[in-house]
Every structure is written in structure tokens, then in C-alpha cells.
Amino acid sequence: MVSTVYAITLVCIALIAAVFYFVIANSKKAEADYPSITKKWYGVRGKWFLFLITLGLVITYFSLSPFPIPDQKKDYPANDHQVVKVGAYQWYWTMTPDTVEAGKPVAFLVTGEDVNHGFGIYDENLKLVGQTQAMPGYTNKLVHVFDKPGKYKILCLEYCGLAHHAMITELTVK
């Protein structure tokens, strides 16, 4: 079986090489079509490139500026933030505590206890409001400020095994 696969692979590679050889052997140097138009549009090409780069930067700015992401490296005073320790297991979450206050920074200290997991916080409309990785042997810090009270869903964002779809828990924001 393996030798048949090797033989088929070699034949296909030889056919592709033959097609490349045929195209290269039968091609000739192209003559310039419409040289005056070509020269004019080569000058426009650089300006068009700068326009597209500028447009891309503007779109990036306006699409990313609505994300009010707190400083992840900042050390908040002990009374100014809340700490939630999160453990990710196959196929459940542990959170201590599971209730936080709205309007104050919450530092999630997230670690995976067995395999890699994705830690995603979703609001009541299932809009992703924060995410980080949960990796074994490493603690990631995610700082988020909840604007409004409610029930937030914690979902795993990385396939972690058979019951991945059931890896859901809830965070209460008061």
C-alpha cells in the first residue's frame, strides 16, 4: 500500500514538473502592450499603495479603539481591584470567588491544570468581553472592568477533548 502511494506521488510530481517545463520552454519574452498607459499607471501604483496602507491604518484604529482594555501589567492597589483565581480542568472551571463587583478592576489569574484551554468571558448577549490562555504550569493575568452587573458566561475557547462543549461556568457581577 505504501509503495503504491509513493509511486502515485512520484508520477504526479513528474507530471507537474513536465507541465512547468512545457510552459517555460514555450514562453517567449512578452512585448510591452500599450507602453504609454503602462508607464502612466506605474506612477499611480505607488500612490495607490500608500492610500491602501493609510486606509488600513484608519480602519484598524477605528475598529480597535472601542476596546477599553485595562493595563495588564499594572499593579493595582490591594483595595482597588478584585482577584479571581481560575483553574481550567478537563472539562470544568474552578473560580474563587465566583462573584465580583461592577466598576472595579478584576484580575483573573488563569492557569490550566491538565491541557491548554482558552478562557473566554461572554456577556449576557454572548459577546466576548475578555479572553486569555489557560496553560499548564503558567499563570496568565487578565484584567477586566465590568461596566454593568449581570451573569457572565465563562467558556473554553480551545478544543480540549470530548466534553469541551460542556466546559461552561458562570460569573456573577453585582
mmCIF file of C-alpha atoms in Angstrom:
data_model
loop_
_atom_site.group_PDB
_atom_site.id
_atom_site.type_symbol
_atom_site.label_atom_id
_atom_site.label_comp_id
_atom_site.label_asym_id
_atom_site.label_seq_id
_atom_site.Cartn_x
_atom_site.Cartn_y
_atom_site.Cartn_z
ATOM 1 C CA MET A 1 0.000 0.000 0.000
ATOM 2 C CA VAL A 2 2.745 2.466 0.960
ATOM 3 C CA SER A 3 4.756 1.689 -2.186
ATOM 4 C CA THR A 4 1.647 2.375 -4.291
ATOM 5 C CA VAL A 5 1.233 5.772 -2.639
ATOM 6 C CA TYR A 6 4.914 6.551 -3.295
ATOM 7 C CA ALA A 7 4.544 5.544 -6.941
ATOM 8 C CA ILE A 8 1.431 7.693 -7.422
ATOM 9 C CA THR A 9 3.169 10.622 -5.712
ATOM 10 C CA LEU A 10 6.229 10.308 -7.967
ATOM 11 C CA VAL A 11 4.062 10.154 -11.099
ATOM 12 C CA CYS A 12 2.129 13.275 -10.015
ATOM 13 C CA ILE A 13 5.359 15.158 -9.251
ATOM 14 C CA ALA A 14 6.752 14.168 -12.648
ATOM 15 C CA LEU A 15 3.570 15.384 -14.383
ATOM 16 C CA ILE A 16 3.692 18.724 -12.581
ATOM 17 C CA ALA A 17 7.387 19.108 -13.449
ATOM 18 C CA ALA A 18 6.572 18.318 -17.104
ATOM 19 C CA VAL A 19 3.855 20.995 -17.160
ATOM 20 C CA PHE A 20 6.281 23.559 -15.720
ATOM 21 C CA TYR A 21 8.937 22.587 -18.285
ATOM 22 C CA PHE A 22 6.428 22.833 -21.157
ATOM 23 C CA VAL A 23 5.232 26.287 -20.090
ATOM 24 C CA ILE A 24 8.761 27.636 -19.611
ATOM 25 C CA ALA A 25 10.055 26.107 -22.857
ATOM 26 C CA ASN A 26 7.185 27.547 -24.930
ATOM 27 C CA SER A 27 7.100 31.004 -23.412
ATOM 28 C CA LYS A 28 8.744 33.986 -25.004
ATOM 29 C CA LYS A 29 9.555 37.437 -23.774
ATOM 30 C CA ALA A 30 6.387 39.485 -23.697
ATOM 31 C CA GLU A 31 6.263 42.615 -25.754
ATOM 32 C CA ALA A 32 5.151 45.735 -23.957
ATOM 33 C CA ASP A 33 1.446 46.268 -24.556
ATOM 34 C CA TYR A 34 0.402 49.892 -24.604
ATOM 35 C CA PRO A 35 3.711 51.326 -23.319
ATOM 36 C CA SER A 36 2.292 54.835 -22.689
ATOM 37 C CA ILE A 37 -0.504 53.512 -20.458
ATOM 38 C CA THR A 38 1.864 51.142 -18.663
ATOM 39 C CA LYS A 39 4.292 53.970 -17.843
ATOM 40 C CA LYS A 40 1.474 56.217 -16.568
ATOM 41 C CA TRP A 41 -0.028 53.574 -14.275
ATOM 42 C CA TYR A 42 3.336 52.554 -12.813
ATOM 43 C CA GLY A 43 3.419 56.049 -11.300
ATOM 44 C CA VAL A 44 -0.085 55.614 -9.868
ATOM 45 C CA ARG A 45 0.832 52.258 -8.338
ATOM 46 C CA GLY A 46 2.973 53.805 -5.558
ATOM 47 C CA LYS A 47 0.277 56.331 -4.656
ATOM 48 C CA TRP A 48 -2.353 53.576 -4.624
ATOM 49 C CA PHE A 49 -0.164 51.531 -2.273
ATOM 50 C CA LEU A 50 0.197 54.473 0.155
ATOM 51 C CA PHE A 51 -3.565 55.075 0.012
ATOM 52 C CA LEU A 52 -4.292 51.429 0.864
ATOM 53 C CA ILE A 53 -1.804 51.453 3.774
ATOM 54 C CA THR A 54 -3.378 54.652 5.148
ATOM 55 C CA LEU A 55 -6.879 53.231 4.729
ATOM 56 C CA GLY A 56 -5.832 50.038 6.536
ATOM 57 C CA LEU A 57 -4.384 52.013 9.459
ATOM 58 C CA VAL A 58 -7.545 54.146 9.749
ATOM 59 C CA ILE A 59 -9.789 51.063 9.691
ATOM 60 C CA THR A 60 -7.573 49.367 12.295
ATOM 61 C CA TYR A 61 -7.704 52.408 14.574
ATOM 62 C CA PHE A 62 -11.484 52.769 14.423
ATOM 63 C CA SER A 63 -12.121 49.038 14.805
ATOM 64 C CA LEU A 64 -9.772 48.573 17.789
ATOM 65 C CA SER A 65 -10.320 51.842 19.674
ATOM 66 C CA PRO A 66 -13.699 50.756 21.161
ATOM 67 C CA PHE A 67 -11.890 48.066 23.187
ATOM 68 C CA PRO A 68 -11.183 49.651 26.581
ATOM 69 C CA ILE A 69 -8.537 47.149 27.626
ATOM 70 C CA PRO A 70 -7.052 47.899 31.075
ATOM 71 C CA ASP A 71 -3.284 47.792 31.529
ATOM 72 C CA GLN A 72 -2.470 44.106 32.057
ATOM 73 C CA LYS A 73 0.914 44.758 33.696
ATOM 74 C CA LYS A 74 -0.239 47.447 36.126
ATOM 75 C CA ASP A 75 -0.149 46.605 39.834
ATOM 76 C CA TYR A 76 -3.432 47.804 41.272
ATOM 77 C CA PRO A 77 -3.576 48.716 44.980
ATOM 78 C CA ALA A 78 -4.931 45.873 47.124
ATOM 79 C CA ASN A 79 -8.210 47.647 47.848
ATOM 80 C CA ASP A 80 -8.646 48.900 44.275
ATOM 81 C CA HIS A 81 -9.070 45.589 42.499
ATOM 82 C CA GLN A 82 -10.521 42.136 42.933
ATOM 83 C CA VAL A 83 -8.646 38.890 42.323
ATOM 84 C CA VAL A 84 -10.298 35.789 40.904
ATOM 85 C CA LYS A 85 -8.223 32.605 40.768
ATOM 86 C CA VAL A 86 -9.281 30.413 37.861
ATOM 87 C CA GLY A 87 -8.316 26.791 37.278
ATOM 88 C CA ALA A 88 -9.092 25.057 33.987
ATOM 89 C CA TYR A 89 -9.571 21.285 34.023
ATOM 90 C CA GLN A 90 -10.923 18.773 31.573
ATOM 91 C CA TRP A 91 -13.875 19.667 31.446
ATOM 92 C CA TYR A 92 -14.760 22.226 34.085
ATOM 93 C CA TRP A 93 -13.665 25.521 35.627
ATOM 94 C CA THR A 94 -12.886 26.427 39.234
ATOM 95 C CA MET A 95 -13.212 30.091 40.231
ATOM 96 C CA THR A 96 -12.566 31.612 43.612
ATOM 97 C CA PRO A 97 -14.601 33.767 44.126
ATOM 98 C CA ASP A 98 -17.382 33.473 41.542
ATOM 99 C CA THR A 99 -18.932 36.882 42.333
ATOM 100 C CA VAL A 100 -17.317 40.286 41.696
ATOM 101 C CA GLU A 101 -18.345 43.946 41.789
ATOM 102 C CA ALA A 102 -19.042 46.041 38.706
ATOM 103 C CA GLY A 103 -16.909 49.139 38.132
ATOM 104 C CA LYS A 104 -13.751 47.833 39.849
ATOM 105 C CA PRO A 105 -10.858 46.130 38.036
ATOM 106 C CA VAL A 106 -10.935 42.338 38.278
ATOM 107 C CA ALA A 107 -7.645 40.462 37.884
ATOM 108 C CA PHE A 108 -8.253 36.913 36.686
ATOM 109 C CA LEU A 109 -5.261 34.665 37.438
ATOM 110 C CA VAL A 110 -5.814 31.849 34.966
ATOM 111 C CA THR A 111 -3.948 28.555 34.774
ATOM 112 C CA GLY A 112 -4.566 25.220 33.106
ATOM 113 C CA GLU A 113 -4.263 22.168 35.298
ATOM 114 C CA ASP A 114 -4.059 19.498 32.593
ATOM 115 C CA VAL A 115 -4.056 20.715 28.965
ATOM 116 C CA ASN A 116 -4.296 24.078 27.192
ATOM 117 C CA HIS A 117 -7.644 25.835 27.447
ATOM 118 C CA GLY A 118 -8.960 29.164 26.197
ATOM 119 C CA PHE A 119 -10.561 31.345 28.887
ATOM 120 C CA GLY A 120 -13.320 33.499 27.382
ATOM 121 C CA ILE A 121 -15.711 35.811 29.243
ATOM 122 C CA TYR A 122 -19.046 36.437 27.495
ATOM 123 C CA ASP A 123 -21.754 38.915 28.484
ATOM 124 C CA GLU A 124 -25.490 38.132 28.547
ATOM 125 C CA ASN A 125 -25.701 38.674 24.755
ATOM 126 C CA LEU A 126 -22.823 36.199 24.266
ATOM 127 C CA LYS A 127 -20.434 38.945 23.162
ATOM 128 C CA LEU A 128 -16.814 38.180 24.024
ATOM 129 C CA VAL A 129 -15.567 40.791 26.525
ATOM 130 C CA GLY A 130 -12.205 39.279 27.514
ATOM 131 C CA GLN A 131 -10.008 36.287 26.834
ATOM 132 C CA THR A 132 -6.671 34.688 27.665
ATOM 133 C CA GLN A 133 -4.972 31.299 27.539
ATOM 134 C CA ALA A 134 -5.027 28.778 30.372
ATOM 135 C CA MET A 135 -1.792 26.794 30.154
ATOM 136 C CA PRO A 136 -0.396 24.143 32.485
ATOM 137 C CA GLY A 137 2.443 25.414 34.657
ATOM 138 C CA TYR A 138 1.865 29.066 33.769
ATOM 139 C CA THR A 139 -0.479 31.712 35.171
ATOM 140 C CA ASN A 140 -1.882 34.316 32.797
ATOM 141 C CA LYS A 141 -3.313 37.527 34.182
ATOM 142 C CA LEU A 142 -6.373 39.090 32.579
ATOM 143 C CA VAL A 143 -7.584 42.413 33.957
ATOM 144 C CA HIS A 144 -11.123 43.455 33.069
ATOM 145 C CA VAL A 145 -13.545 46.083 34.369
ATOM 146 C CA PHE A 146 -17.194 45.016 34.175
ATOM 147 C CA ASP A 147 -19.367 48.032 33.347
ATOM 148 C CA LYS A 148 -22.713 46.524 34.255
ATOM 149 C CA PRO A 149 -23.956 43.865 36.658
ATOM 150 C CA GLY A 150 -25.274 40.558 35.388
ATOM 151 C CA LYS A 151 -24.431 36.933 34.725
ATOM 152 C CA TYR A 152 -21.368 36.377 32.547
ATOM 153 C CA LYS A 153 -20.556 33.039 30.927
ATOM 154 C CA ILE A 154 -17.067 31.569 31.040
ATOM 155 C CA LEU A 155 -16.429 29.323 28.039
ATOM 156 C CA CYS A 156 -13.428 27.334 26.864
ATOM 157 C CA LEU A 157 -12.163 28.700 23.547
ATOM 158 C CA GLU A 158 -9.710 25.934 22.691
ATOM 159 C CA TYR A 159 -10.648 22.355 21.938
ATOM 160 C CA CYS A 160 -9.577 20.358 24.984
ATOM 161 C CA GLY A 161 -11.206 16.970 24.499
ATOM 162 C CA LEU A 162 -14.510 15.160 24.199
ATOM 163 C CA ALA A 163 -16.552 17.261 26.644
ATOM 164 C CA HIS A 164 -15.098 20.608 25.515
ATOM 165 C CA HIS A 165 -18.557 21.851 24.524
ATOM 166 C CA ALA A 166 -19.796 21.453 28.120
ATOM 167 C CA MET A 167 -16.945 23.448 29.685
ATOM 168 C CA ILE A 168 -19.095 26.378 30.815
ATOM 169 C CA THR A 169 -19.420 28.196 34.119
ATOM 170 C CA GLU A 170 -20.952 31.448 35.283
ATOM 171 C CA LEU A 171 -19.552 34.591 36.881
ATOM 172 C CA THR A 172 -21.901 36.910 38.760
ATOM 173 C CA VAL A 173 -21.200 40.639 38.617
ATOM 174 C CA LYS A 174 -23.066 42.718 41.233
#
